[in-house]
Amino acid sequence: MITSEQKRAIESNAKFILVKAGAGTGKTEVLSRRILRLLEDDPQLSIKDMAVITFTNKATENLLSRLKLYLYHQWKSTSQKETKQRYRYELENLNACQISTIHKFCKSILDIAGPIHFHDFDYSPNFSVTEASMIQALEHTFETWLTQRLAEHMEVFHERFMPFHQLRKTILDTYKMIRSQGLAIDKVLKLTKESLMLETGNSRYIKQEIVALLELLYQNHQEFRLQSLDPDNLLEYCFKLLTRDPDIANSIKRSYKYIFVDEFQDTSLYQTGIIRKLCDNDPSSPKLFVVGDSKQSIYQFRGADLASYESVEKWIGNNGDILTLSTNFRSTGELVILVNTLFKKIKENYPEIQFKPEPLQSNHKPQEPISLTEAYHWILAKKGESQPKLVAQYIKSEIERGASPGEFAILFRKNYPMIEFADELAQLQIPFQLIGAGNFFNQREIIDTYKIINFLLQPNKNINIEEALETIYFNFSKNELGRFWADIKDSINNRTPAQILDSIYQLTKIRERLIVTSPQAAANLNKLKELTRNLNVKENIQLYEYQTWLQAMIGSHKEEQLSDIPTGENSDSVTLITIHKAKGLEYPTVILPRLEETLSKSVLQPAVVYNKATGLEFCYTPYYGDKTIRLPSPNYDVTVESYKQDLYSEELRVLYVALTRAEKKIVLVGNEHCPNNSICFQNWLRLI
Ligand SMILES: Nc1ncnc2c1ncn2[C@@H]1O[C@H](COP(=O)(O)OP(=O)(O)OP(=O)(O)O)[C@@H](O)[C@H]1O
């Protein structure tokens, strides 16, 4: 039964509408029903007249399946021939309609505009979207900068603190941070240059080097990205295109009657800019419907900007309708009480962390007398016990008691531990699906393959032999390595990197061995071969160039998804997914492992941070040697203090998203030995 609040959101005819409401209150539900209501009211309207922007591909799938279901229901329940035919068309149209992430939406606009040339960027629909150009630009930047320094006998001040590979990482992280926050890099550098004039000594020299390297990287990136873009470019270019070319902006405005945005709390500066360009007071512009929950904004690290969200809220407040929904339909009454109580207590115990708890009301009455014991369960690992094993055993025992695997989702803070949990499930023969696990290039099998390539290029170097022996390929067997070398050495020079990979796999029978112990690793090796083949199709590369590419990909910590592994026909499987990707989704039982983990020092205190008034600020400790020595620039400490508070606020929002994904039960997994004073999910959850 639709509530009166939901009905209002579905039926309002205001031109601009924002629905702001807590978790599980039906925002996505209302959004999909509104689409259907509009189609019902206007027989001339088609789903093709609408653009719906979702946050992830998974959310797109989710929305599409809801719409499919509704349209199918409409088609089935009507006997009127014309109406029936119309819904059939609409069902077919779903395959080609504009329901996608903001990145795909922007790409479609850029593609319509065709090849684009502006003074500061070029775009062609043929460009591929990858991060490779940034890595290439970084390599080139360091090569030219260092060569020039050496030629001019100039000291590199950073060398006093860190080796070059670390400097490369610091510069890349800083460059990405500036871009993901939608900041204009030239403005950031100008501000930094102005403020460093007032500084003296090491701090000034270091900042000068940071600025010089970033300036060069920016220039090189402009040149290198002619053939390939990275995802952030799509939003930036689209915004610039709509701002500079009114004809295109008008034609896009005319192509949609309605624009919908789900999960609007994670909007970025560019996304807000694009929406505002398309939906304005011009009578021909599309009507806008956005839904969001500021407590679920969890993408600050990638440029989500709550201030932008608030500015849109204010604008809609002045020009349209702001509506709220208060009833949670997702979770049991007990779970809703648990979430409300927890966040109230966290607020009382940690007043310094910004988080506005707004209690949810449940649609389901808890049983009297209220007992929360059914709603949550702790699993605490003793010293030496493994959390992946305990979780797999817990799921197995629940399945033995009648539960089905599909009821469980394990939600992770980070990608990397997923594999360990998946392997334990595989050991107990529990079916599972890994969703969007990233960090492909940092998996052991990929790094080990890189070591084998190194060995093939320089087989006489001791370090290469030792590293090759340590890999999963040879497990310290000198005989095996010797035999392998004898078999492969004659064919290295006349084969492509993809063919060489194939020989490595075949001679070592690595995939056959891995398929038993880690199907994921075996699938990843296949994916590596696929990527290598594609690389070779574009450019004819030699093995040593391939080694440089692989090294750059490993060093870049690029978000590349692990290979999908076939899960078979059985869709009744445990889901392993990150909390970030689970946003908008729901599962009967949510398992949250590794709750004792704290934020690492490098996250809490990044080497370089941005201050709105002074530009870039840094703090270094020597890479080798005494870690207590610090060299902060003058405004680093104040900047990082407020940055830290922002991080903890975001952590609380992440926890809120995680807990509110559950329909019936939350399983909390931590360590028995978790220091009371550490700031981590486990200590926050102890307040339940
Ligand atoms: N009026 C209703 N009656 C019954 N179930 C409903 C109603 N409204 C929503 N639901 C169900 O409640 C669940 C949560 O809805 P939905 O996913 O739309 O919430 P949301 O506000 O988008 O959540 P979140 O922000 O946490 O992702 C879904 O299973 C949905 O089908």
XYZ file of C-alpha atoms and ligand atoms in Angstrom:
719
model
C 0.000 0.000 0.000
C 1.388 3.343 -1.093
C 1.409 5.876 1.767
C -0.034 9.357 1.393
C 3.500 10.820 1.529
C 4.601 8.516 -1.280
C 1.440 9.326 -3.268
C 2.280 13.007 -3.121
C 5.782 12.352 -4.431
C 4.389 10.198 -7.235
C 1.699 12.677 -8.232
C 3.135 16.159 -7.666
C 3.178 18.206 -10.863
C 5.816 20.689 -9.729
C 8.560 21.300 -12.285
C 11.366 20.622 -9.791
C 10.975 18.059 -7.018
C 13.383 16.811 -4.371
C 12.391 13.847 -2.218
C 14.683 13.770 0.817
C 14.197 10.804 3.089
C 15.963 8.160 5.147
C 17.004 4.642 4.221
C 14.417 2.153 2.997
C 11.567 4.677 2.887
C 10.818 3.982 -0.765
C 12.690 6.716 -2.653
C 13.634 4.441 -5.541
C 10.190 2.852 -5.377
C 8.538 6.270 -5.673
C 10.868 7.222 -8.516
C 9.895 4.145 -10.523
C 6.187 4.478 -9.766
C 6.306 8.129 -10.792
C 7.719 7.111 -14.173
C 4.855 4.676 -14.585
C 2.261 7.221 -13.451
C 3.534 9.714 -16.044
C 3.316 7.061 -18.762
C -0.232 6.219 -17.677
C -1.370 9.852 -17.643
C -0.009 10.772 -21.057
C -0.572 8.236 -23.844
C 1.854 10.150 -26.086
C 4.718 9.913 -23.578
C 7.374 7.215 -23.878
C 10.131 6.017 -21.576
C 12.431 7.311 -24.318
C 11.443 10.883 -23.374
C 13.039 10.407 -19.972
C 16.611 10.324 -18.725
C 17.110 8.455 -15.474
C 20.476 8.798 -13.764
C 21.500 6.106 -11.310
C 24.682 5.775 -9.288
C 26.071 2.374 -10.238
C 25.519 -0.201 -12.961
C 24.019 -2.445 -10.296
C 21.479 0.281 -9.425
C 20.651 0.624 -13.141
C 19.937 -3.109 -13.310
C 17.841 -2.859 -10.165
C 15.721 0.018 -11.514
C 15.322 -1.587 -14.905
C 14.022 -4.783 -13.345
C 11.515 -2.838 -11.197
C 10.256 -0.976 -14.293
C 10.122 -4.155 -16.323
C 7.977 -5.758 -13.664
C 5.532 -2.822 -13.498
C 5.268 -2.513 -17.284
C 4.782 -6.241 -17.639
C 2.048 -6.088 -15.007
C 0.318 -3.241 -16.883
C 0.617 -5.117 -20.172
C -0.808 -8.258 -18.648
C -3.678 -6.657 -16.748
C -5.123 -4.665 -19.634
C -7.374 -6.185 -22.248
C -7.615 -3.055 -24.365
C -5.698 -3.725 -27.575
C -4.073 -0.299 -28.052
C -2.984 -0.018 -24.440
C -1.606 -3.514 -24.522
C 0.416 -2.707 -27.618
C 1.710 0.495 -26.062
C 3.037 -1.278 -22.982
C 4.634 -3.880 -25.176
C 6.481 -1.115 -27.014
C 7.516 0.436 -23.744
C 8.853 -2.907 -22.531
C 10.921 -3.103 -25.714
C 11.988 0.531 -25.334
C 13.491 -0.267 -21.941
C 16.437 -1.841 -23.768
C 17.308 1.378 -25.542
C 16.236 4.060 -23.052
C 18.482 6.481 -21.201
C 18.653 4.792 -17.801
C 22.298 4.816 -16.846
C 25.018 6.170 -14.611
C 25.968 9.842 -14.920
C 29.146 8.827 -16.749
C 27.229 7.005 -19.469
C 24.701 9.844 -19.658
C 27.550 12.348 -20.204
C 29.174 10.110 -22.799
C 25.892 9.922 -24.724
C 25.677 13.751 -24.770
C 29.297 14.085 -25.913
C 28.717 11.454 -28.607
C 25.677 13.329 -29.926
C 27.826 16.458 -30.235
C 30.311 14.398 -32.291
C 33.969 15.306 -32.534
C 34.455 18.369 -30.331
C 37.316 20.802 -30.358
C 37.818 23.484 -27.720
C 41.018 25.306 -26.737
C 41.395 23.140 -23.627
C 40.064 19.764 -24.749
C 39.236 17.561 -27.720
C 36.697 14.793 -27.785
C 35.877 12.165 -30.341
C 33.321 9.381 -29.911
C 36.131 6.974 -30.850
C 38.188 7.766 -27.774
C 38.295 4.976 -25.277
C 37.711 5.626 -21.601
C 40.608 4.315 -19.534
C 43.095 5.627 -17.014
C 46.063 4.618 -19.145
C 46.728 8.158 -20.412
C 47.196 9.460 -16.869
C 49.763 6.773 -16.105
C 51.602 7.415 -19.374
C 51.641 11.146 -18.635
C 53.021 10.447 -15.158
C 55.866 8.320 -16.505
C 56.745 10.968 -19.058
C 56.585 13.742 -16.457
C 59.067 12.052 -14.170
C 61.407 11.179 -16.980
C 61.621 14.734 -18.341
C 61.654 16.427 -14.944
C 64.428 14.256 -13.529
C 66.523 14.444 -16.685
C 66.311 18.209 -16.605
C 67.218 18.366 -12.893
C 70.234 16.125 -13.431
C 71.384 18.103 -16.470
C 71.229 21.329 -14.496
C 72.864 19.756 -11.396
C 69.905 20.765 -9.283
C 69.073 18.974 -6.044
C 65.765 17.111 -5.780
C 64.593 18.057 -2.276
C 62.086 15.254 -2.113
C 64.971 12.800 -2.266
C 65.784 13.708 1.354
C 62.434 12.218 2.373
C 61.426 9.525 -0.053
C 62.509 7.369 -2.969
C 61.245 8.245 -6.433
C 58.565 5.584 -6.600
C 57.009 7.075 -3.469
C 57.221 10.594 -4.893
C 55.501 9.321 -8.031
C 52.698 7.891 -5.932
C 52.364 11.112 -3.889
C 52.080 13.213 -7.053
C 49.587 10.845 -8.675
C 47.422 10.706 -5.521
C 47.444 14.508 -5.278
C 46.581 14.932 -8.951
C 43.694 12.478 -8.639
C 42.452 14.140 -5.434
C 42.330 17.575 -7.118
C 40.513 16.257 -10.173
C 38.042 14.054 -8.362
C 36.948 16.987 -6.214
C 36.184 18.913 -9.398
C 38.777 21.589 -8.525
C 40.470 23.477 -11.360
C 44.086 22.359 -11.236
C 45.509 25.659 -12.513
C 43.678 27.555 -9.754
C 44.915 25.156 -7.062
C 48.493 25.555 -8.302
C 48.211 29.350 -8.516
C 46.936 29.520 -4.932
C 49.755 27.247 -3.757
C 52.372 29.348 -5.558
C 51.052 32.525 -3.932
C 51.120 31.053 -0.441
C 54.546 29.448 -0.792
C 56.057 32.887 -1.437
C 55.495 33.589 2.259
C 57.283 30.416 3.340
C 60.971 29.728 3.854
C 63.439 26.825 3.826
C 62.596 23.213 3.049
C 58.847 23.737 3.061
C 59.131 26.263 0.268
C 61.442 24.091 -1.866
C 59.274 21.034 -1.422
C 56.130 22.917 -2.398
C 57.917 24.321 -5.432
C 58.740 20.788 -6.545
C 55.171 19.586 -5.980
C 53.829 22.503 -8.022
C 56.392 21.973 -10.812
C 55.603 18.267 -11.080
C 51.836 18.773 -11.036
C 52.075 21.529 -13.645
C 54.071 19.259 -15.932
C 51.772 16.309 -15.307
C 48.752 18.458 -16.175
C 50.376 19.577 -19.452
C 51.421 16.054 -20.379
C 48.029 14.658 -19.494
C 46.374 17.165 -21.859
C 48.574 15.833 -24.664
C 48.389 12.135 -23.840
C 44.660 12.015 -23.348
C 43.982 12.809 -26.995
C 43.220 9.170 -27.628
C 41.936 8.014 -24.287
C 39.980 9.716 -21.538
C 39.504 8.820 -17.940
C 36.017 8.736 -16.413
C 36.346 12.136 -14.671
C 36.923 13.784 -18.061
C 33.447 12.783 -19.205
C 31.706 14.918 -16.574
C 34.071 17.859 -16.980
C 33.808 17.893 -20.791
C 30.058 17.473 -20.745
C 29.666 20.400 -18.351
C 31.969 22.577 -20.475
C 30.172 21.568 -23.669
C 26.744 22.455 -22.264
C 28.080 25.772 -20.946
C 29.813 26.795 -24.150
C 27.499 25.453 -26.838
C 23.901 26.670 -26.313
C 22.698 24.850 -29.451
C 23.742 21.486 -28.068
C 22.373 22.370 -24.629
C 19.013 23.278 -26.210
C 18.875 20.163 -28.322
C 19.521 17.939 -25.267
C 16.891 19.860 -23.312
C 14.387 19.228 -26.088
C 15.190 15.525 -26.269
C 13.995 14.839 -22.711
C 10.726 15.810 -21.077
C 11.784 14.469 -17.687
C 15.061 13.957 -15.861
C 15.244 11.752 -12.767
C 18.244 11.352 -10.479
C 18.527 8.611 -7.843
C 21.032 8.829 -4.924
C 21.460 12.558 -5.459
C 23.319 12.997 -2.136
C 26.462 11.782 -3.901
C 26.331 14.424 -6.578
C 29.557 16.189 -7.566
C 30.184 19.794 -8.584
C 30.116 18.858 -12.271
C 27.016 16.680 -11.956
C 25.108 19.479 -10.243
C 26.342 21.874 -12.923
C 25.117 19.562 -15.717
C 21.683 19.109 -14.122
C 21.305 22.852 -13.595
C 22.263 23.535 -17.226
C 19.615 21.099 -18.490
C 16.788 21.832 -16.057
C 16.224 25.544 -15.740
C 13.248 27.901 -15.834
C 13.054 27.802 -19.623
C 9.553 26.349 -20.332
C 11.028 23.846 -22.841
C 13.498 22.402 -20.358
C 12.849 18.967 -18.787
C 11.116 18.559 -15.451
C 13.439 17.406 -12.685
C 12.811 14.783 -9.999
C 15.675 13.932 -7.636
C 15.779 11.709 -4.577
C 18.473 11.627 -1.925
C 19.441 11.175 1.699
C 22.320 13.279 2.993
C 23.027 10.632 5.673
C 23.946 8.244 2.885
C 26.517 10.461 1.161
C 29.571 8.189 1.048
C 31.561 9.194 -2.006
C 33.303 12.314 -0.706
C 36.668 10.711 -1.535
C 35.614 10.645 -5.174
C 34.265 14.139 -5.340
C 30.735 13.855 -3.866
C 30.031 17.289 -2.553
C 27.355 17.778 0.098
C 27.518 21.549 -0.413
C 26.422 21.054 -4.054
C 23.556 18.855 -2.889
C 22.514 21.510 -0.386
C 22.652 24.225 -3.045
C 20.264 22.221 -5.233
C 18.023 21.630 -2.218
C 17.882 25.388 -1.655
C 17.188 26.085 -5.329
C 14.385 23.499 -5.483
C 13.059 24.841 -2.179
C 12.638 28.236 -3.874
C 11.349 26.966 -7.210
C 9.578 23.647 -6.632
C 8.550 21.008 -4.087
C 10.633 19.448 -1.310
C 8.940 16.308 -0.040
C 9.819 13.827 2.684
C 9.039 10.176 3.377
C 9.153 8.908 6.931
C 8.258 5.197 6.966
C 10.904 2.542 6.470
C 9.511 -0.476 4.629
C 12.717 -2.462 4.353
C 13.696 -3.554 7.842
C 11.984 -5.225 10.760
C 10.777 -3.020 13.604
C 13.605 -4.356 15.787
C 16.264 -3.418 13.232
C 14.860 0.086 12.899
C 14.957 0.505 16.692
C 18.531 -0.777 16.695
C 19.670 1.708 14.039
C 17.853 4.635 15.685
C 19.267 3.836 19.148
C 22.774 3.266 17.883
C 23.095 6.556 16.050
C 21.546 8.476 18.937
C 24.173 6.972 21.271
C 27.022 7.618 18.854
C 25.935 11.250 18.660
C 25.983 11.482 22.475
C 29.342 9.725 22.838
C 31.158 11.345 19.930
C 29.728 14.880 19.735
C 32.702 16.085 17.676
C 31.717 13.925 14.681
C 29.184 15.578 12.413
C 26.165 13.355 11.801
C 22.530 14.344 12.016
C 20.593 11.257 13.069
C 16.961 11.415 11.952
C 15.084 8.484 13.519
C 13.261 6.235 11.083
C 9.755 4.892 11.672
C 9.156 1.289 10.856
C 6.247 -0.078 8.897
C 6.591 -3.311 10.866
C 5.588 -3.309 14.536
C 8.202 -5.013 16.735
C 6.998 -7.910 18.846
C 6.139 -7.113 22.449
C 8.086 -7.158 24.725
C 10.718 -5.655 22.444
C 13.867 -7.738 22.214
C 16.685 -6.930 19.826
C 18.463 -10.264 20.150
C 16.929 -11.587 16.925
C 18.032 -8.472 15.054
C 21.782 -8.798 15.499
C 24.466 -11.315 16.250
C 28.140 -10.802 17.123
C 30.942 -13.056 15.904
C 34.182 -12.148 17.646
C 37.364 -13.856 16.491
C 39.812 -14.906 19.166
C 43.547 -14.479 18.593
C 44.587 -16.842 15.805
C 41.031 -17.435 14.561
C 40.210 -16.431 11.011
C 37.176 -14.234 10.342
C 36.628 -15.655 6.812
C 36.457 -19.172 8.289
C 34.084 -18.125 11.087
C 31.783 -16.361 8.632
C 31.735 -19.317 6.224
C 30.952 -21.668 9.146
C 28.175 -19.356 10.363
C 26.545 -19.286 6.912
C 26.903 -23.049 6.577
C 25.203 -23.668 9.914
C 22.372 -21.274 8.994
C 21.913 -23.089 5.676
C 21.770 -26.372 7.560
C 19.007 -24.840 9.671
C 16.972 -24.063 6.543
C 18.215 -20.690 5.292
C 19.114 -20.310 1.617
C 22.483 -18.890 0.479
C 20.776 -16.011 -1.379
C 19.602 -14.548 1.940
C 23.159 -13.540 2.907
C 25.257 -10.618 1.770
C 28.739 -9.943 3.114
C 29.405 -6.209 2.875
C 33.001 -5.038 2.800
C 34.596 -1.705 3.569
C 37.387 -2.401 1.049
C 37.752 -4.683 -1.944
C 40.847 -6.610 -1.042
C 39.614 -8.991 1.720
C 36.731 -10.239 -0.434
C 38.760 -12.999 -2.051
C 39.766 -14.544 1.261
C 36.097 -14.779 2.279
C 35.127 -16.131 -1.149
C 37.804 -18.817 -0.917
C 36.457 -19.981 2.471
C 32.912 -20.167 1.077
C 34.270 -22.195 -1.839
C 35.975 -24.574 0.605
C 32.608 -25.263 2.262
C 30.925 -25.522 -1.152
C 28.610 -22.603 -0.490
C 27.649 -20.874 -3.783
C 28.582 -17.183 -3.934
C 28.811 -14.239 -6.310
C 31.442 -11.519 -6.126
C 30.149 -8.155 -7.255
C 32.531 -5.565 -8.629
C 35.525 -6.634 -6.574
C 38.332 -4.333 -7.674
C 42.090 -4.102 -7.370
C 42.670 -6.528 -10.219
C 46.274 -5.481 -10.822
C 47.226 -5.947 -7.177
C 46.167 -9.571 -6.961
C 48.980 -11.965 -6.173
C 48.626 -13.910 -9.446
C 48.987 -10.702 -11.494
C 52.013 -9.472 -9.543
C 53.545 -12.939 -9.806
C 53.017 -12.926 -13.564
C 54.804 -9.570 -13.687
C 57.733 -11.170 -11.833
C 57.871 -13.966 -14.409
C 57.956 -11.393 -17.235
C 60.856 -9.663 -15.444
C 62.642 -12.982 -15.264
C 62.101 -13.640 -18.976
C 63.539 -10.242 -19.863
C 66.639 -10.584 -17.634
C 67.025 -14.257 -16.654
C 70.549 -13.857 -15.313
C 69.747 -11.261 -12.688
C 69.769 -12.855 -9.228
C 66.889 -10.798 -7.897
C 64.715 -11.817 -10.867
C 65.487 -15.499 -10.289
C 64.678 -15.243 -6.593
C 61.441 -13.398 -7.236
C 60.388 -15.877 -9.922
C 61.028 -18.777 -7.527
C 58.756 -17.221 -4.893
C 55.772 -16.988 -7.246
C 52.731 -19.242 -7.314
C 54.132 -20.520 -10.604
C 57.178 -22.241 -9.082
C 56.728 -22.465 -5.318
C 60.497 -22.372 -4.711
C 61.237 -25.232 -7.099
C 64.518 -24.498 -8.889
C 64.088 -27.560 -11.095
C 60.698 -26.407 -12.329
C 62.026 -22.939 -13.077
C 65.026 -24.399 -14.924
C 62.800 -26.649 -17.024
C 60.442 -23.776 -17.781
C 63.318 -21.579 -18.964
C 64.679 -24.302 -21.193
C 61.258 -24.739 -22.807
C 60.412 -21.089 -23.346
C 63.675 -19.282 -24.039
C 63.812 -19.800 -27.821
C 60.339 -18.483 -28.465
C 60.456 -15.208 -26.499
C 61.787 -13.000 -29.274
C 59.332 -13.849 -31.996
C 56.086 -13.838 -30.040
C 53.627 -11.188 -28.889
C 53.158 -10.593 -25.126
C 49.759 -12.353 -25.289
C 51.361 -15.414 -26.915
C 54.118 -15.419 -24.300
C 51.509 -15.290 -21.522
C 49.815 -18.227 -23.149
C 53.076 -20.188 -23.163
C 53.692 -19.327 -19.490
C 50.233 -20.572 -18.560
C 50.549 -23.749 -20.617
C 54.078 -24.715 -19.589
C 53.362 -24.191 -15.886
C 49.771 -25.547 -16.013
C 48.995 -22.718 -13.613
C 45.315 -22.335 -14.518
C 44.613 -26.031 -14.085
C 46.213 -25.899 -10.639
C 44.428 -22.707 -9.579
C 40.976 -23.711 -10.763
C 40.819 -26.105 -7.798
C 42.176 -23.858 -5.041
C 41.148 -20.410 -6.280
C 38.832 -20.205 -9.301
C 38.976 -16.417 -8.996
C 42.745 -16.367 -9.514
C 42.414 -18.649 -12.544
C 39.745 -16.360 -14.023
C 41.960 -13.322 -13.353
C 44.800 -14.856 -15.345
C 42.405 -15.306 -18.263
C 41.358 -11.687 -17.935
C 45.008 -10.599 -17.974
C 45.493 -12.455 -21.236
C 42.413 -10.773 -22.679
C 43.639 -7.307 -21.636
C 47.075 -8.082 -23.067
C 45.603 -9.168 -26.366
C 43.546 -5.959 -26.599
C 46.639 -3.908 -25.847
C 48.433 -5.570 -28.707
C 45.578 -5.043 -31.124
C 45.813 -1.270 -30.530
C 49.592 -0.989 -30.658
C 52.179 -3.539 -31.601
C 54.123 -3.734 -28.362
C 57.260 -5.618 -27.380
C 57.686 -7.621 -24.189
C 59.741 -4.915 -22.449
C 57.026 -2.319 -23.232
C 54.442 -4.713 -21.914
C 56.471 -5.060 -18.697
C 56.509 -1.229 -18.295
C 52.750 -1.114 -18.850
C 52.083 -3.882 -16.326
C 54.362 -2.231 -13.790
C 52.503 1.078 -14.242
C 49.125 -0.618 -13.819
C 50.251 -2.394 -10.638
C 51.732 0.824 -9.249
C 48.693 2.933 -10.082
C 46.334 1.008 -7.747
C 43.768 1.497 -10.460
C 40.206 0.409 -9.716
C 39.973 -2.453 -12.184
C 37.420 -5.131 -11.431
C 38.443 -8.713 -10.875
C 37.334 -11.115 -13.548
C 33.783 -12.380 -13.279
C 33.705 -16.034 -12.429
C 30.941 -18.150 -13.840
C 28.493 -18.863 -11.017
C 26.486 -21.345 -13.033
C 22.727 -21.478 -13.277
C 22.265 -21.198 -9.560
C 21.447 -17.605 -8.637
C 20.756 -18.615 -5.055
C 24.155 -17.592 -3.802
C 25.795 -15.516 -1.081
C 26.607 -11.996 -2.328
C 30.011 -10.468 -1.626
C 29.963 -6.755 -2.358
C 31.444 -3.511 -1.011
C 29.249 -1.266 1.138
C 29.660 1.438 -1.505
C 28.341 -0.767 -4.276
C 25.509 -2.058 -2.053
C 24.036 1.449 -1.760
C 20.399 1.293 -2.838
C 20.241 -2.516 -2.492
C 18.800 -4.771 0.246
C 19.356 -8.273 1.631
C 17.618 -10.348 4.359
C 20.830 -10.876 6.363
C 23.757 -8.491 6.166
C 27.149 -9.647 7.449
C 29.707 -6.947 8.239
C 33.230 -8.322 8.705
C 36.494 -6.696 9.820
C 34.748 -4.203 12.064
C 37.869 -3.772 14.216
C 39.751 -2.145 11.350
C 40.736 1.466 11.824
C 41.478 3.984 9.129
C 45.131 3.759 8.184
C 47.534 6.589 8.918
C 47.974 7.266 5.211
C 44.209 7.825 4.891
C 43.900 9.937 8.041
C 46.998 11.955 7.292
C 47.643 11.979 3.553
C 50.995 13.381 2.472
C 49.297 16.246 0.615
C 45.975 17.910 1.470
C 44.055 20.837 0.012
C 43.259 23.990 1.936
C 40.705 26.363 0.386
C 42.661 29.435 1.478
C 46.269 28.390 0.957
C 46.268 25.634 -1.659
C 48.276 22.437 -1.237
C 49.778 21.647 2.167
C 52.061 18.691 2.846
C 53.614 16.714 5.675
C 56.412 14.217 5.109
C 58.199 11.771 7.363
C 61.392 10.136 6.124
C 60.570 7.030 4.053
C 63.637 5.303 5.491
C 64.643 5.905 9.094
C 63.117 7.768 12.019
C 59.326 7.944 11.544
C 58.917 10.407 14.398
C 60.519 13.179 12.364
C 57.901 15.280 10.565
C 58.182 18.087 8.126
C 54.765 19.743 7.849
C 54.151 22.860 5.777
C 52.806 25.747 7.917
C 49.069 25.070 7.462
C 49.147 21.270 7.211
C 48.111 20.476 10.788
C 44.992 22.680 10.870
C 43.971 21.486 7.415
C 44.343 17.817 8.274
C 42.407 18.232 11.536
C 39.249 19.361 9.779
C 39.859 16.843 7.005
C 39.925 14.084 9.657
C 36.582 15.156 11.119
C 35.099 15.032 7.612
C 36.478 11.531 7.183
C 34.937 10.279 10.415
C 31.589 11.816 9.488
C 31.768 9.940 6.208
C 32.680 6.743 8.088
C 29.484 7.114 10.130
C 27.469 7.557 6.963
C 29.100 4.412 5.533
C 28.072 2.505 8.665
C 24.537 3.875 8.336
C 24.331 2.666 4.719
C 25.684 -0.762 5.700
C 23.250 -1.336 8.586
C 20.223 -0.094 6.683
C 20.750 -2.630 3.842
C 19.424 -5.395 6.132
C 15.834 -6.574 6.111
C 15.920 -8.996 9.047
C 19.308 -9.403 10.651
C 22.779 -7.946 10.974
C 25.777 -10.127 11.752
C 28.640 -8.120 13.219
C 32.089 -9.641 12.842
C 35.091 -8.262 14.699
C 38.025 -9.216 16.885
C 37.822 -10.068 20.565
C 40.953 -8.011 21.100
C 39.945 -4.605 19.851
C 41.443 -1.726 21.860
C 38.730 0.388 23.480
C 40.281 3.621 22.354
C 40.539 2.883 18.642
C 38.070 4.621 16.365
C 36.456 1.829 14.388
C 33.037 0.426 13.525
C 33.397 -2.230 16.245
C 33.693 0.348 19.015
C 30.806 2.396 17.646
C 28.667 -0.734 17.417
C 29.478 -1.716 20.984
C 27.128 1.104 21.962
C 24.095 -0.967 20.857
N 4.417 1.531 0.229
C 5.188 0.453 0.276
N 4.661 -0.731 0.661
C 5.414 -1.836 0.750
N 6.728 -1.896 0.447
C 7.326 -0.743 0.043
C 6.583 0.479 -0.050
N 7.450 1.438 -0.456
C 8.665 0.844 -0.588
N 8.574 -0.467 -0.302
C 9.690 -1.464 -0.309
O 10.652 -1.037 0.664
C 11.975 -1.363 0.235
C 12.826 -0.095 0.223
O 12.408 0.761 -0.823
P 13.458 1.592 -1.682
O 14.597 0.733 -2.072
O 12.709 2.306 -2.748
O 13.933 2.625 -0.562
P 14.999 3.791 -0.652
O 14.438 4.940 0.091
O 15.394 4.028 -2.072
O 16.165 3.113 0.184
P 17.731 3.472 0.340
O 17.870 4.958 0.333
O 18.075 2.872 1.652
O 18.394 2.778 -0.785
C 11.825 -2.001 -1.137
O 11.810 -3.397 -0.982
C 10.461 -1.510 -1.611
O 9.881 -2.386 -2.546
